[in-house]
């Protein structure tokens, strides 16, 4: 990966957060050249974020700005930090007693598949209807323990038809929704969010088939780079599809939360 590709992916990562937050039912964004604040109103702190963009974006002053922004909205939040973007940011936040959560691999791919794998085991649909959103909600609620109200807050039906956001659901031949994922497109790059499968249907290759379909669709729309936010457990899945480690993202909770 060259420097220009890395810069595009870094910019895309920020834009994807903004797109998702702004499109939520109560979404609100505050952005300048130092940091981004994103509010969704969700209960989980990591859905309300402060992203420092540079060293100048992580200071006592900007942390106070973030605290005031979210306190005025009576919601919890978290700081999203990528060490390559803000060197020594981890140490800076630790000294101020921010509580770190486990690091999360951010994987990148520079070669998207041109076509989807031909198969009959999983029927994959791009969500374009309210019933499709209902199927998406059912998997999100089962995998992530969201409430119905929360998934409708984060992923309202108004996202249907938005060019930058594409939700996908994979169904068994019997019509049961079992795997889901969301693609965010910006700057000719695509990031994949919430890729997940119901517990009883794992280890059947469903997530691989779904991710392949998401990436091939993105390639047909002109994307040539991809990011996926994964977990240590999901590292091998992304790696087998050609993704390599791009960065580590770590969430930090303010002292009043942690």
Short mmCIF file of C-alpha atoms in Angstrom, two decimals:
data_model
loop_
_atom_site.label_atom_id
_atom_site.label_comp_id
_atom_site.label_asym_id
_atom_site.label_seq_id
_atom_site.Cartn_x
_atom_site.Cartn_y
_atom_site.Cartn_z
CA UNK A 1 0.00 0.00 0.00
CA UNK A 2 1.43 3.37 -0.96
CA UNK A 3 1.20 6.65 0.95
CA UNK A 4 -1.64 7.98 -1.21
CA UNK A 5 -3.76 4.88 -0.56
CA UNK A 6 -3.08 5.05 3.16
CA UNK A 7 -4.10 8.72 3.22
CA UNK A 8 -7.33 7.91 1.37
CA UNK A 9 -8.17 5.15 3.83
CA UNK A 10 -7.45 7.38 6.81
CA UNK A 11 -9.75 10.03 5.38
CA UNK A 12 -12.39 7.43 4.54
CA UNK A 13 -12.37 6.08 8.10
CA UNK A 14 -13.33 9.50 9.45
CA UNK A 15 -15.91 10.13 6.74
CA UNK A 16 -17.54 6.75 7.37
CA UNK A 17 -18.02 7.56 11.06
CA UNK A 18 -19.56 10.89 10.08
CA UNK A 19 -21.90 9.32 7.51
CA UNK A 20 -23.20 6.71 9.94
CA UNK A 21 -23.69 9.14 12.81
CA UNK A 22 -25.30 11.84 10.67
CA UNK A 23 -27.75 9.35 9.15
CA UNK A 24 -28.94 8.03 12.52
CA UNK A 25 -32.36 9.16 13.70
CA UNK A 26 -30.95 11.85 16.03
CA UNK A 27 -27.58 12.27 14.33
CA UNK A 28 -25.50 15.37 14.89
CA UNK A 29 -21.91 16.16 13.85
CA UNK A 30 -19.50 18.90 14.89
CA UNK A 31 -16.29 18.98 12.87
CA UNK A 32 -13.20 21.15 12.46
CA UNK A 33 -9.63 20.58 11.30
CA UNK A 34 -8.60 19.21 14.71
CA UNK A 35 -11.34 16.77 15.67
CA UNK A 36 -14.79 15.33 14.96
CA UNK A 37 -17.66 14.95 17.43
CA UNK A 38 -20.44 12.54 16.53
CA UNK A 39 -23.72 12.17 18.41
CA UNK A 40 -26.35 9.48 17.81
CA UNK A 41 -28.14 9.45 21.16
CA UNK A 42 -27.46 5.72 21.60
CA UNK A 43 -26.76 4.32 25.06
CA UNK A 44 -23.48 2.61 24.20
CA UNK A 45 -20.66 5.20 24.60
CA UNK A 46 -18.84 4.13 21.43
CA UNK A 47 -21.80 5.27 19.31
CA UNK A 48 -21.16 8.85 20.49
CA UNK A 49 -17.58 9.63 19.59
CA UNK A 50 -14.75 12.11 19.79
CA UNK A 51 -12.11 11.55 17.10
CA UNK A 52 -8.93 13.65 17.33
CA UNK A 53 -7.54 14.09 13.81
CA UNK A 54 -4.07 15.35 14.71
CA UNK A 55 -1.87 15.96 17.73
CA UNK A 56 -3.49 19.39 17.99
CA UNK A 57 -6.84 17.65 18.30
CA UNK A 58 -5.94 15.89 21.53
CA UNK A 59 -5.39 18.50 24.22
CA UNK A 60 -6.95 19.37 27.54
CA UNK A 61 -8.89 22.07 25.70
CA UNK A 62 -10.34 19.72 23.07
CA UNK A 63 -11.14 17.08 25.69
CA UNK A 64 -13.04 19.75 27.60
CA UNK A 65 -14.88 20.70 24.39
CA UNK A 66 -15.91 17.06 23.90
CA UNK A 67 -17.03 16.68 27.49
CA UNK A 68 -19.17 19.81 27.27
CA UNK A 69 -20.67 18.74 23.92
CA UNK A 70 -21.86 15.38 25.20
CA UNK A 71 -22.79 16.57 28.69
CA UNK A 72 -25.14 19.13 27.14
CA UNK A 73 -26.84 16.23 25.34
CA UNK A 74 -26.93 14.09 28.49
CA UNK A 75 -25.19 11.16 26.84
CA UNK A 76 -22.11 9.00 27.36
CA UNK A 77 -19.31 9.00 24.80
CA UNK A 78 -15.90 7.56 24.00
CA UNK A 79 -12.66 8.77 22.42
CA UNK A 80 -11.66 6.89 19.24
CA UNK A 81 -7.89 6.81 18.87
CA UNK A 82 -5.63 5.48 16.14
CA UNK A 83 -2.04 5.74 17.29
CA UNK A 84 -0.58 6.45 13.83
CA UNK A 85 -2.88 9.47 13.55
CA UNK A 86 -2.13 10.81 17.03
CA UNK A 87 1.27 9.53 18.23
CA UNK A 88 1.52 9.04 22.01
CA UNK A 89 -2.23 9.61 22.31
CA UNK A 90 -2.65 6.43 24.34
CA UNK A 91 -0.20 7.61 26.98
CA UNK A 92 -1.78 11.07 26.99
CA UNK A 93 -5.25 9.71 27.70
CA UNK A 94 -4.00 7.17 30.24
CA UNK A 95 -2.36 9.93 32.26
CA UNK A 96 -5.74 11.64 32.39
CA UNK A 97 -7.37 8.45 33.65
CA UNK A 98 -9.33 7.60 30.53
CA UNK A 99 -10.29 3.93 30.65
CA UNK A 100 -8.99 1.97 27.61
CA UNK A 101 -11.02 -0.74 25.92
CA UNK A 102 -9.24 -3.59 24.07
CA UNK A 103 -7.61 -2.51 20.78
CA UNK A 104 -9.57 -3.32 17.63
CA UNK A 105 -7.82 -4.32 14.37
CA UNK A 106 -8.60 -2.16 11.36
CA UNK A 107 -7.90 -4.23 8.25
CA UNK A 108 -7.35 -2.89 4.73
CA UNK A 109 -7.61 -4.41 1.26
CA UNK A 110 -6.35 -2.91 -2.00
CA UNK A 111 -7.71 -5.59 -4.36
CA UNK A 112 -11.50 -5.90 -4.33
CA UNK A 113 -13.13 -8.89 -6.07
CA UNK A 114 -14.63 -8.06 -9.45
CA UNK A 115 -17.45 -10.58 -9.12
CA UNK A 116 -19.36 -12.28 -6.32
CA UNK A 117 -18.84 -15.97 -5.61
CA UNK A 118 -21.49 -18.06 -7.33
CA UNK A 119 -23.25 -20.27 -4.78
CA UNK A 120 -26.65 -21.54 -3.63
CA UNK A 121 -26.13 -21.74 0.14
CA UNK A 122 -26.91 -18.12 0.99
CA UNK A 123 -29.31 -15.69 -0.64
CA UNK A 124 -27.78 -12.23 -0.23
CA UNK A 125 -29.88 -9.11 -0.61
CA UNK A 126 -29.08 -5.42 -0.56
CA UNK A 127 -31.69 -3.95 1.79
CA UNK A 128 -34.14 -1.76 -0.13
CA UNK A 129 -37.38 -2.26 1.82
CA UNK A 130 -38.71 -1.90 5.36
CA UNK A 131 -39.09 -5.72 5.69
CA UNK A 132 -35.42 -5.93 4.74
CA UNK A 133 -34.55 -3.50 7.54
CA UNK A 134 -36.62 -5.63 9.93
CA UNK A 135 -34.51 -8.65 8.98
CA UNK A 136 -31.35 -6.59 9.57
CA UNK A 137 -32.65 -5.54 12.98
CA UNK A 138 -33.35 -9.14 13.99
CA UNK A 139 -29.72 -10.16 13.51
CA UNK A 140 -28.33 -6.99 15.10
CA UNK A 141 -30.50 -7.52 18.17
CA UNK A 142 -29.48 -11.18 18.48
CA UNK A 143 -25.74 -10.67 17.97
CA UNK A 144 -25.12 -7.32 19.68
CA UNK A 145 -27.93 -7.35 22.28
CA UNK A 146 -29.37 -4.10 20.96
CA UNK A 147 -32.91 -3.21 21.89
CA UNK A 148 -35.39 -2.67 19.07
CA UNK A 149 -35.51 1.04 19.88
CA UNK A 150 -31.74 1.31 19.68
CA UNK A 151 -31.33 -0.39 16.30
CA UNK A 152 -34.08 1.83 14.89
CA UNK A 153 -32.24 4.84 16.33
CA UNK A 154 -28.88 3.87 14.83
CA UNK A 155 -30.18 2.42 11.56
CA UNK A 156 -33.48 4.13 10.73
CA UNK A 157 -35.49 3.18 7.67
CA UNK A 158 -34.55 6.58 6.21
CA UNK A 159 -31.14 5.05 5.37
CA UNK A 160 -32.83 3.00 2.64
CA UNK A 161 -31.83 4.44 -0.70
CA UNK A 162 -28.94 6.55 0.62
CA UNK A 163 -26.12 6.23 -1.88
CA UNK A 164 -23.34 6.11 0.72
CA UNK A 165 -24.94 3.45 2.96
CA UNK A 166 -25.80 -0.08 1.85
CA UNK A 167 -27.11 -2.67 4.30
CA UNK A 168 -26.94 -6.35 3.37
CA UNK A 169 -28.73 -9.41 4.74
CA UNK A 170 -27.93 -13.04 4.00
CA UNK A 171 -30.79 -15.53 4.14
CA UNK A 172 -30.78 -19.32 4.30
CA UNK A 173 -32.56 -21.13 1.45
CA UNK A 174 -35.52 -21.38 3.85
CA UNK A 175 -35.65 -17.59 4.13
CA UNK A 176 -34.19 -17.04 7.60
CA UNK A 177 -31.95 -13.96 7.99
CA UNK A 178 -28.68 -15.21 9.51
CA UNK A 179 -25.87 -12.83 8.56
CA UNK A 180 -25.66 -9.07 8.02
CA UNK A 181 -23.23 -6.30 7.19
CA UNK A 182 -23.21 -2.61 6.32
CA UNK A 183 -21.10 -0.95 3.63
CA UNK A 184 -20.17 2.74 3.80
CA UNK A 185 -18.81 4.24 0.58
CA UNK A 186 -16.80 7.47 0.45
CA UNK A 187 -13.76 8.68 -1.51
CA UNK A 188 -13.87 5.56 -3.72
CA UNK A 189 -13.30 3.36 -0.68
CA UNK A 190 -15.70 1.12 1.20
CA UNK A 191 -15.70 0.18 4.87
CA UNK A 192 -17.62 -2.79 6.23
CA UNK A 193 -19.40 -2.50 9.56
CA UNK A 194 -21.21 -4.91 11.88
CA UNK A 195 -20.36 -7.98 9.82
CA UNK A 196 -21.93 -10.71 11.93
CA UNK A 197 -23.70 -14.06 11.88
CA UNK A 198 -26.17 -15.70 14.25
CA UNK A 199 -24.44 -18.07 16.69
CA UNK A 200 -26.08 -21.24 15.39
CA UNK A 201 -25.05 -20.47 11.81
CA UNK A 202 -21.36 -19.70 12.25
CA UNK A 203 -18.53 -21.71 10.68
CA UNK A 204 -20.55 -22.25 7.52
CA UNK A 205 -18.79 -19.62 5.43
CA UNK A 206 -21.76 -17.24 5.46
CA UNK A 207 -19.77 -14.19 6.58
CA UNK A 208 -17.18 -14.88 3.89
CA UNK A 209 -19.85 -15.05 1.19
CA UNK A 210 -21.49 -11.86 2.45
CA UNK A 211 -18.23 -9.93 2.65
CA UNK A 212 -17.32 -11.07 -0.86
CA UNK A 213 -20.67 -9.80 -2.17
CA UNK A 214 -20.32 -6.45 -0.39
CA UNK A 215 -16.84 -5.91 -1.81
CA UNK A 216 -17.72 -6.97 -5.36
CA UNK A 217 -20.71 -4.60 -5.37
CA UNK A 218 -18.45 -1.79 -4.13
CA UNK A 219 -15.90 -2.56 -6.86
CA UNK A 220 -18.62 -2.28 -9.49
CA UNK A 221 -19.45 1.16 -8.09
CA UNK A 222 -15.87 2.32 -8.52
CA UNK A 223 -14.33 1.56 -5.12
CA UNK A 224 -10.79 0.21 -5.17
CA UNK A 225 -9.94 0.23 -1.45
CA UNK A 226 -11.64 -1.29 1.57
CA UNK A 227 -11.50 -1.18 5.36
CA UNK A 228 -13.10 -3.52 7.85
CA UNK A 229 -13.37 -3.05 11.60
CA UNK A 230 -12.93 -6.48 13.08
CA UNK A 231 -12.07 -8.25 16.33
CA UNK A 232 -9.10 -10.46 17.18
CA UNK A 233 -11.43 -13.44 16.60
CA UNK A 234 -12.43 -12.12 13.17
CA UNK A 235 -8.87 -11.33 12.12
CA UNK A 236 -8.38 -14.61 10.23
CA UNK A 237 -11.60 -14.19 8.24
CA UNK A 238 -10.52 -10.80 6.92
CA UNK A 239 -6.95 -11.99 6.38
CA UNK A 240 -8.14 -14.95 4.30
CA UNK A 241 -9.95 -12.50 2.01
CA UNK A 242 -6.81 -10.46 1.39
CA UNK A 243 -7.11 -7.87 4.16
CA UNK A 244 -3.95 -6.78 5.97
CA UNK A 245 -3.58 -4.93 9.25
CA UNK A 246 -3.90 -1.19 8.59
CA UNK A 247 -4.13 0.22 12.10
CA UNK A 248 -5.31 -0.45 15.62
CA UNK A 249 -8.29 1.54 16.82
CA UNK A 250 -8.80 1.86 20.56
CA UNK A 251 -11.72 3.35 22.45
CA UNK A 252 -11.18 5.30 25.68
CA UNK A 253 -13.91 6.07 28.18
CA UNK A 254 -13.81 9.31 30.19
CA UNK A 255 -13.23 8.95 33.92
CA UNK A 256 -16.86 9.74 34.73
CA UNK A 257 -17.90 6.70 32.65
CA UNK A 258 -15.07 4.24 33.19
#
